[in-house]
Amino acid sequence: MQPDTTMTPALEVTVLVSIGRHPVTGRARRADQDARGVELARSLADAEVSLLHAGELAEASEPALRGYLGMGFSELSLLEQPEGADVLPALAETLDAAMPQLVITGERAERGEGSGLLPYLLAERLGWPLVSGLAAVESVENGVATLLQALPRGQRRRLKVRLPAIVTVDGAAPAPRQSAYGPARRGTFETIAGPVSRDEAWAEWQVQPARKRPKRLKIVKAASARDRFKAAAAKAEGGGGQVLTDVTPEQGAEAILKLLREEEVLR
Amino acid sequence: MSEIKRRDPRKEWIARNRLHPQHLEVLAELGQGAASEWMGPNGVLRRNPHAIGFIGPNGIKRIDRSGAQQGVAGAGAATSTVVQKPLVEIDEPAFSVLVVPDMAGGRLSGHDRDLLGLARRLADADPEDQGAVVAVIFGPHKETSFGEAGIDRLLHLDSPDVAGYAPEARLGALAVVEQAWAPRHWLLPDSKLGGGEMGRRLAARLGERPATGVWQVEADTEVPSGWRCTARGAAESVDIQRPLPRVALALAECAEPVSETRHAAVELALPQPLPSMLSRIEDLGQVPVDPSGVALSEAEFILSAGNGVKDWEGFHHAAEVLGATEGASRVAVDDGFMARDRQVGATGTWVTARVYVAVGISGAIQHLQGIQTCEKVVAINMDPGCDMIKRADLAVIGDSARILEALVSLVEQAREEKRDAA
């Protein structure tokens, strides 16, 4: 039985997917954060999810795109763009025409410049709010989404945002489901033509494989040999901490509590 | 100690009396000893080895080479043991370099200091035409060493609408700053603590194409801005060499932090009030998370147990009440009281907690290595002489079980009062 969709119109969600790069082998794959975004969209109740990729369909990248289809989709919209093009105008135009309620992307691409700017530029261009680093979508009601944002150190923040909005997905979002081979083979690509603009600046920059970053050395700036020796031979010390001896447990606990309050780690 | 110089007639008398046994010592103390080094008439440095040092308590001549007690150092030097770094003041800056630090936990982080070091390099490149480093910080803070970090001007925005998670209001404020000062460079940390997001929003608003993941900046006269940068791209797998744009998001260790000078950190004010805008993103505050689910390496607050803990029930209860992630020393793990993945130290996990409470841990060197990056360390221990006490910012000597019990009851009492008040 089909769910009754006449009462509440389905939430239109577009997930922007890109071609990832395996960190070890360098082979094309589903981009990790984008796949998490697809998983997040799949977990939304009454959502009509569509996939959108801007790029060209090459032999090397086709299995990666089919990987997204294998997550339970029958088609993927392919916005045709040549290699080295700036996809922003075409994407903005397509999204403006389709008017989805929610656009989900990964934070950064795994190929190319990978600056993580695209969602911000899209949001600025479309005039939509943007929320970055999402861990979960809690609910969507009356055009307002309640989101859970992932913060460093495993913390979470709850936000409310008015739709339409663009959200980016953090690595803390639920892991993507495995891609099923059969649906991935059967899925089709629906190509859309879009305006092509060249990325001139990118062509001018020098790109080379990442060099290992130099490790920072501990430099001791001391005028005399005695100071340098003391610095080299010194044990790790906190530098004159407060030591409470002969106190009752209550007084000690109070001092600790004061420090914990100052550091704002108690909730 | 007061700064008033007091005369000591007895010492003055000894200084006049060449035959007094303490004559040389007192002369050295008063700073009137014979000069041990002077420039000779032919420009050669002459030394008098007999004038160095002083007579020690056993009548033996002692020479202290640390420079603290040299006879010719002058009597006033003993009072100012803390060496003040030279203060640099830039009154009429030719341009400005804007920095928006993360201020995680209300203080400048190591990443922020590196970024300020980079800003100083950009500002001080040409001594004829020096720029000012301006820092913009939002919300309340606990930092006291803005000057030491290399900040010339400080813009502190503390209105309620930019506090908390308010990216749109902060972006509006930065746009006002852009209009007011038109900085030559904008530098932000490329971090997950908000800097990366703010920088990208700002770049999108200003219409600049920023460099992200910058880790190296070097001077280059061939490009208009005078600087080239190397940035990480494509999931850290490529290096991109390009001219430094106006907006740059830099990684940690992009430059050396400022260490040799002090700067003025003069407070600035915005020329116009902040535009009030309707925020489309509403912050509902942080959500309590299960502390045991947080990975030990990234936990913010760790309660760690060692050999000195006997009451394990009480320890686990305390961790639950305080909302702390549990850690353990190697001994506690080997004895089977804690799981192996909870071990802190060189052989276990290197932790990055902001607050680390060590209960009954004496502080083996491997353990101290593991907590090197922790900001505040609290030690609860019976032994006042152990290494953990030397490392700790706050140490309480006593029975750990009773102190934890008292702490738990204090926290519970405070929560009770809060609930009653609400």
PDB file of C-alpha atoms in Angstrom, chain A residues 21 23 33 86 107-134 138 144 146-164 169-172 199-217 219 221 224-227 230 235-267, chain B residues 64-66 105 107 110 114 142 164-165 167-168 171 190 192-193 196-201 203-205 208-216 228 230 232-243 251-257 259-260 278-289 294 297-301 321-323 352-355 357 365 368 372 375-380 384 387 389-399 402-404 406-408 410-411 414-415 418:
ATOM      1  CA  ARG A  21      38.998   9.230  -4.412  1.00  0.00           C
ATOM      2  CA  PRO A  23      42.683   7.575   0.085  1.00  0.00           C
ATOM      3  CA  GLN A  33      30.632  12.462   2.864  1.00  0.00           C
ATOM      4  CA  ASP A  86      33.312  25.739 -12.956  1.00  0.00           C
ATOM      5  CA  GLU A 107      31.637  19.222   3.076  1.00  0.00           C
ATOM      6  CA  ARG A 108      34.518  18.976   0.634  1.00  0.00           C
ATOM      7  CA  ALA A 109      35.191  17.265  -2.649  1.00  0.00           C
ATOM      8  CA  GLU A 110      37.826  14.564  -2.694  1.00  0.00           C
ATOM      9  CA  ARG A 111      39.156  15.612  -6.107  1.00  0.00           C
ATOM     10  CA  GLY A 112      40.129  18.893  -7.725  1.00  0.00           C
ATOM     11  CA  GLU A 113      40.596  21.927  -5.510  1.00  0.00           C
ATOM     12  CA  GLY A 114      38.507  20.453  -2.713  1.00  0.00           C
ATOM     13  CA  SER A 115      38.134  23.833  -1.026  1.00  0.00           C
ATOM     14  CA  GLY A 116      34.670  23.093   0.330  1.00  0.00           C
ATOM     15  CA  LEU A 117      33.368  26.394  -1.035  1.00  0.00           C
ATOM     16  CA  LEU A 118      30.639  25.151  -3.368  1.00  0.00           C
ATOM     17  CA  PRO A 119      27.817  24.898  -0.790  1.00  0.00           C
ATOM     18  CA  TYR A 120      28.643  28.383   0.515  1.00  0.00           C
ATOM     19  CA  LEU A 121      28.702  29.895  -2.959  1.00  0.00           C
ATOM     20  CA  LEU A 122      25.447  28.150  -3.855  1.00  0.00           C
ATOM     21  CA  ALA A 123      23.820  29.407  -0.658  1.00  0.00           C
ATOM     22  CA  GLU A 124      25.026  32.948  -1.327  1.00  0.00           C
ATOM     23  CA  ARG A 125      23.788  32.782  -4.910  1.00  0.00           C
ATOM     24  CA  LEU A 126      20.394  31.268  -4.140  1.00  0.00           C
ATOM     25  CA  GLY A 127      19.975  33.303  -0.951  1.00  0.00           C
ATOM     26  CA  TRP A 128      19.275  30.207   1.125  1.00  0.00           C
ATOM     27  CA  PRO A 129      20.510  29.567   4.657  1.00  0.00           C
ATOM     28  CA  LEU A 130      23.343  27.098   5.015  1.00  0.00           C
ATOM     29  CA  VAL A 131      24.158  24.764   7.901  1.00  0.00           C
ATOM     30  CA  SER A 132      27.493  22.992   7.852  1.00  0.00           C
ATOM     31  CA  GLY A 133      28.732  19.771   9.409  1.00  0.00           C
ATOM     32  CA  LEU A 134      25.471  17.921   9.976  1.00  0.00           C
ATOM     33  CA  GLU A 138      15.814  15.184  13.583  1.00  0.00           C
ATOM     34  CA  VAL A 144      11.300  24.223   9.535  1.00  0.00           C
ATOM     35  CA  THR A 146      15.479  20.593  13.273  1.00  0.00           C
ATOM     36  CA  LEU A 147      19.079  19.535  12.707  1.00  0.00           C
ATOM     37  CA  LEU A 148      21.868  18.080  14.780  1.00  0.00           C
ATOM     38  CA  GLN A 149      25.234  19.626  13.979  1.00  0.00           C
ATOM     39  CA  ALA A 150      28.436  17.742  14.740  1.00  0.00           C
ATOM     40  CA  LEU A 151      31.025  19.740  16.678  1.00  0.00           C
ATOM     41  CA  PRO A 152      34.612  18.706  17.334  1.00  0.00           C
ATOM     42  CA  ARG A 153      35.239  16.408  20.302  1.00  0.00           C
ATOM     43  CA  GLY A 154      32.072  14.401  19.672  1.00  0.00           C
ATOM     44  CA  GLN A 155      29.726  17.197  20.782  1.00  0.00           C
ATOM     45  CA  ARG A 156      26.396  17.962  19.108  1.00  0.00           C
ATOM     46  CA  ARG A 157      24.420  21.171  18.691  1.00  0.00           C
ATOM     47  CA  ARG A 158      20.735  21.397  17.870  1.00  0.00           C
ATOM     48  CA  LEU A 159      19.686  23.980  15.279  1.00  0.00           C
ATOM     49  CA  LYS A 160      16.473  25.034  13.636  1.00  0.00           C
ATOM     50  CA  VAL A 161      16.570  26.279  10.087  1.00  0.00           C
ATOM     51  CA  ARG A 162      13.885  27.549   7.784  1.00  0.00           C
ATOM     52  CA  LEU A 163      13.599  25.703   4.464  1.00  0.00           C
ATOM     53  CA  PRO A 164      14.657  25.824   1.679  1.00  0.00           C
ATOM     54  CA  VAL A 169      27.237  16.521   6.010  1.00  0.00           C
ATOM     55  CA  ASP A 170      30.026  15.778   8.452  1.00  0.00           C
ATOM     56  CA  GLY A 171      31.953  12.533   8.790  1.00  0.00           C
ATOM     57  CA  ALA A 172      30.039  11.953  12.052  1.00  0.00           C
ATOM     58  CA  ASP A 199      37.601  27.768 -14.412  1.00  0.00           C
ATOM     59  CA  GLU A 200      40.427  30.013 -15.590  1.00  0.00           C
ATOM     60  CA  ALA A 201      42.177  30.466 -12.247  1.00  0.00           C
ATOM     61  CA  TRP A 202      42.420  26.749 -11.585  1.00  0.00           C
ATOM     62  CA  ALA A 203      44.202  26.220 -14.886  1.00  0.00           C
ATOM     63  CA  GLU A 204      46.867  28.771 -13.903  1.00  0.00           C
ATOM     64  CA  TRP A 205      47.800  27.214 -10.576  1.00  0.00           C
ATOM     65  CA  GLN A 206      50.504  24.641 -10.121  1.00  0.00           C
ATOM     66  CA  VAL A 207      49.184  21.394  -8.710  1.00  0.00           C
ATOM     67  CA  GLN A 208      51.463  18.652  -7.511  1.00  0.00           C
ATOM     68  CA  PRO A 209      51.155  15.632  -5.223  1.00  0.00           C
ATOM     69  CA  ALA A 210      51.106  16.655  -1.584  1.00  0.00           C
ATOM     70  CA  ARG A 211      54.496  17.021   0.038  1.00  0.00           C
ATOM     71  CA  LYS A 212      54.922  15.849   3.571  1.00  0.00           C
ATOM     72  CA  ARG A 213      54.674  18.842   5.866  1.00  0.00           C
ATOM     73  CA  PRO A 214      57.788  19.630   7.849  1.00  0.00           C
ATOM     74  CA  LYS A 215      57.524  18.842  11.521  1.00  0.00           C
ATOM     75  CA  ARG A 216      57.863  21.811  13.799  1.00  0.00           C
ATOM     76  CA  LEU A 217      60.991  21.730  15.911  1.00  0.00           C
ATOM     77  CA  ILE A 219      63.221  26.020  19.323  1.00  0.00           C
ATOM     78  CA  LYS A 221      65.487  30.892  22.505  1.00  0.00           C
ATOM     79  CA  SER A 224      73.070  31.708  27.823  1.00  0.00           C
ATOM     80  CA  ALA A 225      74.307  28.137  27.639  1.00  0.00           C
ATOM     81  CA  ARG A 226      72.991  27.496  31.114  1.00  0.00           C
ATOM     82  CA  ASP A 227      69.417  28.383  30.100  1.00  0.00           C
ATOM     83  CA  LYS A 230      68.094  23.821  31.589  1.00  0.00           C
ATOM     84  CA  LYS A 235      61.051  17.579  32.704  1.00  0.00           C
ATOM     85  CA  ALA A 236      57.525  18.377  31.591  1.00  0.00           C
ATOM     86  CA  GLU A 237      56.038  20.610  34.242  1.00  0.00           C
ATOM     87  CA  GLY A 238      52.860  22.582  34.478  1.00  0.00           C
ATOM     88  CA  GLY A 239      54.688  25.627  35.698  1.00  0.00           C
ATOM     89  CA  GLY A 240      53.788  26.191  39.302  1.00  0.00           C
ATOM     90  CA  GLY A 241      50.460  24.536  39.829  1.00  0.00           C
ATOM     91  CA  GLN A 242      48.514  24.989  43.023  1.00  0.00           C
ATOM     92  CA  VAL A 243      48.995  22.170  45.523  1.00  0.00           C
ATOM     93  CA  LEU A 244      46.461  21.732  48.320  1.00  0.00           C
ATOM     94  CA  THR A 245      47.799  19.718  51.218  1.00  0.00           C
ATOM     95  CA  ASP A 246      46.106  19.168  54.573  1.00  0.00           C
ATOM     96  CA  VAL A 247      42.634  20.024  53.357  1.00  0.00           C
ATOM     97  CA  THR A 248      39.414  18.219  54.090  1.00  0.00           C
ATOM     98  CA  PRO A 249      37.898  16.284  51.160  1.00  0.00           C
ATOM     99  CA  GLU A 250      35.151  18.919  50.982  1.00  0.00           C
ATOM    100  CA  GLN A 251      37.601  21.784  50.554  1.00  0.00           C
ATOM    101  CA  GLY A 252      39.527  19.835  47.924  1.00  0.00           C
ATOM    102  CA  ALA A 253      36.342  18.989  46.058  1.00  0.00           C
ATOM    103  CA  GLU A 254      35.304  22.636  46.131  1.00  0.00           C
ATOM    104  CA  ALA A 255      38.603  23.732  44.599  1.00  0.00           C
ATOM    105  CA  ILE A 256      38.230  21.139  41.830  1.00  0.00           C
ATOM    106  CA  LEU A 257      34.625  22.146  41.219  1.00  0.00           C
ATOM    107  CA  LYS A 258      35.678  25.779  40.890  1.00  0.00           C
ATOM    108  CA  LEU A 259      38.218  24.863  38.209  1.00  0.00           C
ATOM    109  CA  LEU A 260      35.703  22.698  36.347  1.00  0.00           C
ATOM    110  CA  ARG A 261      33.204  25.567  36.405  1.00  0.00           C
ATOM    111  CA  GLU A 262      35.811  28.028  35.133  1.00  0.00           C
ATOM    112  CA  GLU A 263      36.618  25.724  32.245  1.00  0.00           C
ATOM    113  CA  GLU A 264      32.904  25.195  31.571  1.00  0.00           C
ATOM    114  CA  VAL A 265      33.113  21.436  31.222  1.00  0.00           C
ATOM    115  CA  LEU A 266      30.246  20.750  33.619  1.00  0.00           C
ATOM    116  CA  ARG A 267      26.801  20.706  32.047  1.00  0.00           C
TER     117      ARG A 267
ATOM    118  CA  ASP B  64      77.589  32.363  38.702  1.00  0.00           C
ATOM    119  CA  ARG B  65      77.417  32.237  34.907  1.00  0.00           C
ATOM    120  CA  SER B  66      73.640  32.460  34.666  1.00  0.00           C
ATOM    121  CA  GLY B 105      37.059  27.805  25.124  1.00  0.00           C
ATOM    122  CA  ARG B 107      41.231  31.512  24.730  1.00  0.00           C
ATOM    123  CA  GLY B 110      47.738  27.157  19.272  1.00  0.00           C
ATOM    124  CA  ASP B 114      50.166  30.359  14.465  1.00  0.00           C
ATOM    125  CA  LYS B 142      39.161  34.575  29.107  1.00  0.00           C
ATOM    126  CA  GLY B 164      26.646  31.414  20.496  1.00  0.00           C
ATOM    127  CA  TYR B 165      26.239  29.930  17.030  1.00  0.00           C
ATOM    128  CA  PRO B 167      27.038  32.656  11.634  1.00  0.00           C
ATOM    129  CA  GLU B 168      24.737  35.096   9.858  1.00  0.00           C
ATOM    130  CA  LEU B 171      29.027  37.527   8.880  1.00  0.00           C
ATOM    131  CA  ASP B 190      40.768  26.420   8.538  1.00  0.00           C
ATOM    132  CA  LYS B 192      36.244  22.672  12.471  1.00  0.00           C
ATOM    133  CA  LEU B 193      35.798  25.045  15.419  1.00  0.00           C
ATOM    134  CA  GLY B 196      36.622  27.238   8.438  1.00  0.00           C
ATOM    135  CA  GLU B 197      32.908  27.863   8.125  1.00  0.00           C
ATOM    136  CA  MET B 198      33.163  31.592   8.872  1.00  0.00           C
ATOM    137  CA  GLY B 199      35.970  32.044   6.366  1.00  0.00           C
ATOM    138  CA  ARG B 200      34.057  30.349   3.573  1.00  0.00           C
ATOM    139  CA  ARG B 201      30.943  32.372   4.314  1.00  0.00           C
ATOM    140  CA  ALA B 203      34.696  34.712   1.051  1.00  0.00           C
ATOM    141  CA  ALA B 204      31.354  33.933  -0.573  1.00  0.00           C
ATOM    142  CA  ARG B 205      29.950  37.252   0.695  1.00  0.00           C
ATOM    143  CA  GLU B 208      36.724  36.549  -3.271  1.00  0.00           C
ATOM    144  CA  ARG B 209      38.101  33.148  -4.172  1.00  0.00           C
ATOM    145  CA  PRO B 210      39.917  32.150  -0.990  1.00  0.00           C
ATOM    146  CA  ALA B 211      42.867  29.834  -0.566  1.00  0.00           C
ATOM    147  CA  THR B 212      41.872  27.030   1.807  1.00  0.00           C
ATOM    148  CA  GLY B 213      44.147  24.716   3.716  1.00  0.00           C
ATOM    149  CA  VAL B 214      47.109  27.090   3.377  1.00  0.00           C
ATOM    150  CA  TRP B 215      50.190  25.748   5.120  1.00  0.00           C
ATOM    151  CA  GLN B 216      53.007  27.763   3.638  1.00  0.00           C
ATOM    152  CA  ARG B 228      52.600  33.035  -2.857  1.00  0.00           C
ATOM    153  CA  THR B 230      50.918  26.521  -0.848  1.00  0.00           C
ATOM    154  CA  ARG B 232      46.289  21.514   0.474  1.00  0.00           C
ATOM    155  CA  GLY B 233      43.492  20.357  -1.809  1.00  0.00           C
ATOM    156  CA  ALA B 234      41.567  17.274  -2.886  1.00  0.00           C
ATOM    157  CA  ALA B 235      41.296  15.559   0.511  1.00  0.00           C
ATOM    158  CA  GLU B 236      44.891  16.454   1.462  1.00  0.00           C
ATOM    159  CA  SER B 237      46.310  14.650  -1.552  1.00  0.00           C
ATOM    160  CA  VAL B 238      47.610  17.574  -3.621  1.00  0.00           C
ATOM    161  CA  ASP B 239      49.494  20.803  -3.014  1.00  0.00           C
ATOM    162  CA  ILE B 240      48.284  23.853  -4.897  1.00  0.00           C
ATOM    163  CA  GLN B 241      50.740  26.695  -5.477  1.00  0.00           C
ATOM    164  CA  ARG B 242      49.045  29.976  -6.180  1.00  0.00           C
ATOM    165  CA  PRO B 243      49.277  33.696  -5.436  1.00  0.00           C
ATOM    166  CA  LEU B 251      46.037  25.264   8.679  1.00  0.00           C
ATOM    167  CA  ALA B 252      47.744  24.908  12.044  1.00  0.00           C
ATOM    168  CA  GLU B 253      51.541  25.452  12.032  1.00  0.00           C
ATOM    169  CA  CYS B 254      51.319  27.700   8.974  1.00  0.00           C
ATOM    170  CA  ALA B 255      53.836  30.045  10.629  1.00  0.00           C
ATOM    171  CA  GLU B 256      55.772  30.448  13.857  1.00  0.00           C
ATOM    172  CA  PRO B 257      53.810  32.175  16.624  1.00  0.00           C
ATOM    173  CA  SER B 259      57.532  35.083  20.663  1.00  0.00           C
ATOM    174  CA  GLU B 260      59.944  37.992  20.761  1.00  0.00           C
ATOM    175  CA  LEU B 278      16.505  38.234  11.071  1.00  0.00           C
ATOM    176  CA  SER B 279      18.442  35.022  11.539  1.00  0.00           C
ATOM    177  CA  ARG B 280      17.155  32.054   9.609  1.00  0.00           C
ATOM    178  CA  ILE B 281      19.196  29.666  11.745  1.00  0.00           C
ATOM    179  CA  GLU B 282      18.126  29.308  15.351  1.00  0.00           C
ATOM    180  CA  ASP B 283      20.586  27.905  17.894  1.00  0.00           C
ATOM    181  CA  LEU B 284      18.887  25.573  20.374  1.00  0.00           C
ATOM    182  CA  GLY B 285      22.098  24.961  22.283  1.00  0.00           C
ATOM    183  CA  GLN B 286      24.358  22.000  22.765  1.00  0.00           C
ATOM    184  CA  VAL B 287      22.851  18.587  23.225  1.00  0.00           C
ATOM    185  CA  PRO B 288      24.125  16.372  26.035  1.00  0.00           C
ATOM    186  CA  VAL B 289      25.974  13.419  24.540  1.00  0.00           C
ATOM    187  CA  VAL B 294      33.090   9.885  22.734  1.00  0.00           C
ATOM    188  CA  SER B 297      41.476  10.860  21.854  1.00  0.00           C
ATOM    189  CA  GLU B 298      38.982  13.665  21.251  1.00  0.00           C
ATOM    190  CA  ALA B 299      37.166  13.816  24.581  1.00  0.00           C
ATOM    191  CA  GLU B 300      37.057  17.267  26.148  1.00  0.00           C
ATOM    192  CA  PHE B 301      36.898  16.259  29.790  1.00  0.00           C
ATOM    193  CA  VAL B 321      27.672  12.532  37.434  1.00  0.00           C
ATOM    194  CA  LEU B 322      30.405  14.843  36.133  1.00  0.00           C
ATOM    195  CA  GLY B 323      29.709  13.835  32.532  1.00  0.00           C
ATOM    196  CA  THR B 352      43.760  16.162  23.760  1.00  0.00           C
ATOM    197  CA  ALA B 353      41.358  16.924  26.602  1.00  0.00           C
ATOM    198  CA  ARG B 354      40.874  20.472  27.841  1.00  0.00           C
ATOM    199  CA  VAL B 355      40.503  19.256  31.411  1.00  0.00           C
ATOM    200  CA  VAL B 357      41.465  14.835  36.154  1.00  0.00           C
ATOM    201  CA  ILE B 365      56.700   9.465  31.974  1.00  0.00           C
ATOM    202  CA  LEU B 368      52.687  12.279  31.068  1.00  0.00           C
ATOM    203  CA  GLN B 372      51.086  16.564  26.945  1.00  0.00           C
ATOM    204  CA  GLU B 375      45.288  22.346  28.987  1.00  0.00           C
ATOM    205  CA  LYS B 376      44.332  21.899  32.622  1.00  0.00           C
ATOM    206  CA  VAL B 377      45.405  18.907  34.675  1.00  0.00           C
ATOM    207  CA  VAL B 378      43.929  18.210  38.090  1.00  0.00           C
ATOM    208  CA  ALA B 379      45.598  15.585  40.261  1.00  0.00           C
ATOM    209  CA  ILE B 380      44.064  13.819  43.242  1.00  0.00           C
ATOM    210  CA  PRO B 384      52.643  14.922  47.439  1.00  0.00           C
ATOM    211  CA  ASP B 387      55.453  13.602  39.095  1.00  0.00           C
ATOM    212  CA  ILE B 389      51.572  16.716  41.107  1.00  0.00           C
ATOM    213  CA  LYS B 390      54.427  18.597  39.435  1.00  0.00           C
ATOM    214  CA  ARG B 391      52.585  18.556  36.099  1.00  0.00           C
ATOM    215  CA  ALA B 392      49.179  19.425  37.562  1.00  0.00           C
ATOM    216  CA  ASP B 393      47.641  22.894  37.573  1.00  0.00           C
ATOM    217  CA  LEU B 394      45.669  21.963  40.657  1.00  0.00           C
ATOM    218  CA  ALA B 395      46.642  19.130  42.967  1.00  0.00           C
ATOM    219  CA  VAL B 396      44.682  17.926  45.961  1.00  0.00           C
ATOM    220  CA  ILE B 397      46.481  15.665  48.394  1.00  0.00           C
ATOM    221  CA  GLY B 398      44.158  13.244  50.124  1.00  0.00           C
ATOM    222  CA  ASP B 399      42.044  10.132  49.886  1.00  0.00           C
ATOM    223  CA  ARG B 402      36.436  10.657  49.740  1.00  0.00           C
ATOM    224  CA  ILE B 403      37.331  13.616  47.549  1.00  0.00           C
ATOM    225  CA  LEU B 404      35.391  12.168  44.607  1.00  0.00           C
ATOM    226  CA  ALA B 406      32.508  15.089  48.135  1.00  0.00           C
ATOM    227  CA  LEU B 407      32.774  16.360  44.550  1.00  0.00           C
ATOM    228  CA  VAL B 408      29.802  14.259  43.446  1.00  0.00           C
ATOM    229  CA  LEU B 410      28.639  19.112  45.587  1.00  0.00           C
ATOM    230  CA  VAL B 411      27.687  18.760  41.919  1.00  0.00           C
ATOM    231  CA  ALA B 414      24.289  22.461  42.807  1.00  0.00           C
ATOM    232  CA  ARG B 415      22.046  20.754  40.238  1.00  0.00           C
ATOM    233  CA  LYS B 418      19.320  24.977  39.993  1.00  0.00           C
TER     234      LYS B 418
END
